[in-house]
Amino acid sequence: MKYTKLERNWVMYDVGNSALVLLSTSVVPIYFNAINTGASAHELVSAWANAQTAASLVVALLMPVLGSLADFAGNKIKFFTGFFLTGLVLCFAQAIPMSAFAFLIVYVLCTIGLNSSMTFYDAMLCDVTEDDRMDAVSSSGFAWGYVGSTIPFIVCLAVIFGGPSLLGLDTMFCTRLSFVITGLWWLAFTLPLIRTYRQRFAKERRPDDTLASIVVRSFTGLGSTMRAIAQNRVICIFMVAFFFYIDGVHTVISMATSYGSALGIDSTQLILALLTTQFVAFPSAIIYGRLAGRVGTLRMIIVAVVAYVAIVLFAAFFLKTATEFWILAIMVGLFQGGIQALSRSYFGRLIPKERANEYYGFFDIFGRYASVMGTLLVSLVTSLTRNPSLGVLSIGILLIVGLVMLVKLSRIEGATA
């Protein structure tokens, strides 16, 4: 499949932001654990889960309102650029030596900037391609994001592990340099999209529109969108299913390294295993996009949810050593990109394009509140039982609920086919 220039530039943003996502799920939790001296294993897992919860909650509260404003012609790129720059500055700020608590605050604010920009980025999918190309383009974004993000990540690892022995630099200093390297990579792969993006679908401004009237119309639009979602059975059921199953996906991604570190697995093994995840995820996401065109997008999403149930059970009952963490990393790589890419493109085909940001704002509410619920659940169960494995196991309940809703949706699709 040959991609247009705009499709390629859209995919490139996934290459850029995925570098920060990879760093945040691998090196950052280990760095936080290192500067948070004296904390026990369950305290480290709980603190990291609480940080993820806080970031997800803020994004979920902001996105529907800002998404509605962004749907007006010319606004989408402004909101995207604003949140991208916020995340970029705070990414660099994490390189400044500071206390564990201060670092956690900066990390949360950086994550808010990153995830908010990704909401507007997701909504751009409707502008950069057509319905029949969405699965392939969305999957390519995740696929190239996975493999592309390994380049700055390998450079960061070389600095972290080679700096002390070859240059005599402090390990913590070398780790902080990784934030600078990653931020520069993110910037380089974002500029092409900012330069070339044009908003095709939008709510038109009226000649007499003022800032106040636009804000009022945005809130009115939110109400009508909520009613439209509630009245559209397919969208409603999918969003409820998404709320539950994406919880497992996001929580496994965000908590894996922290969980492995708390179990005492060597940090080098954790990082190399997660690097392997990126290489496995690259062809897997591409294959997922192609299979969706042959057997159906919804069916492939269901397959991935079933796989994630198995992943959670494996993590809770069998994950004890570095070998098992490698197995977990490979299993995640097989399904991680596919389920995220197809969820994004499946939803994009269901919604009215001129209100894409508004709908993706609600899509993000369901995804981010699910993340709040998942990480909070892990934190609560881990704190109460002092057993991280039981915290991980609790995620399986939410995945199963999502699976049940997806099966119900597939029956509706079958009945209307």
Tab-separated table of C-alpha atoms in Angstrom, residues 26 29-34 40-41 44-45 255-267 270 319 325 388:
chain	number	residue	atom	x	y	z
A	26	SER	CA	10.907	1.163	30.838
A	29	PRO	CA	9.953	3.639	36.494
A	30	ILE	CA	13.414	2.228	37.232
A	31	TYR	CA	14.836	5.756	37.547
A	32	PHE	CA	11.979	6.733	39.878
A	33	ASN	CA	12.570	3.636	42.016
A	34	ALA	CA	16.273	4.519	42.191
A	40	SER	CA	9.170	-0.880	49.860
A	41	ALA	CA	8.068	-2.831	46.775
A	44	LEU	CA	6.792	1.839	44.752
A	45	VAL	CA	4.065	0.081	42.755
A	255	MET	CA	2.714	-1.101	35.150
A	256	ALA	CA	4.831	-3.878	33.593
A	257	THR	CA	8.268	-2.471	34.359
A	258	SER	CA	7.301	-1.217	37.813
A	259	TYR	CA	5.811	-4.636	38.610
A	260	GLY	CA	8.875	-6.503	37.319
A	261	SER	CA	11.209	-4.207	39.226
A	262	ALA	CA	9.202	-4.728	42.428
A	263	LEU	CA	9.576	-8.498	41.973
A	264	GLY	CA	13.351	-8.020	41.961
A	265	ILE	CA	14.002	-8.675	38.268
A	266	ASP	CA	17.242	-7.057	37.086
A	267	SER	CA	16.701	-3.691	35.394
A	270	LEU	CA	13.508	-5.562	32.055
A	319	LEU	CA	5.768	-14.210	36.395
A	325	PHE	CA	9.216	-11.463	31.953
A	388	PRO	CA	1.512	-7.042	43.633
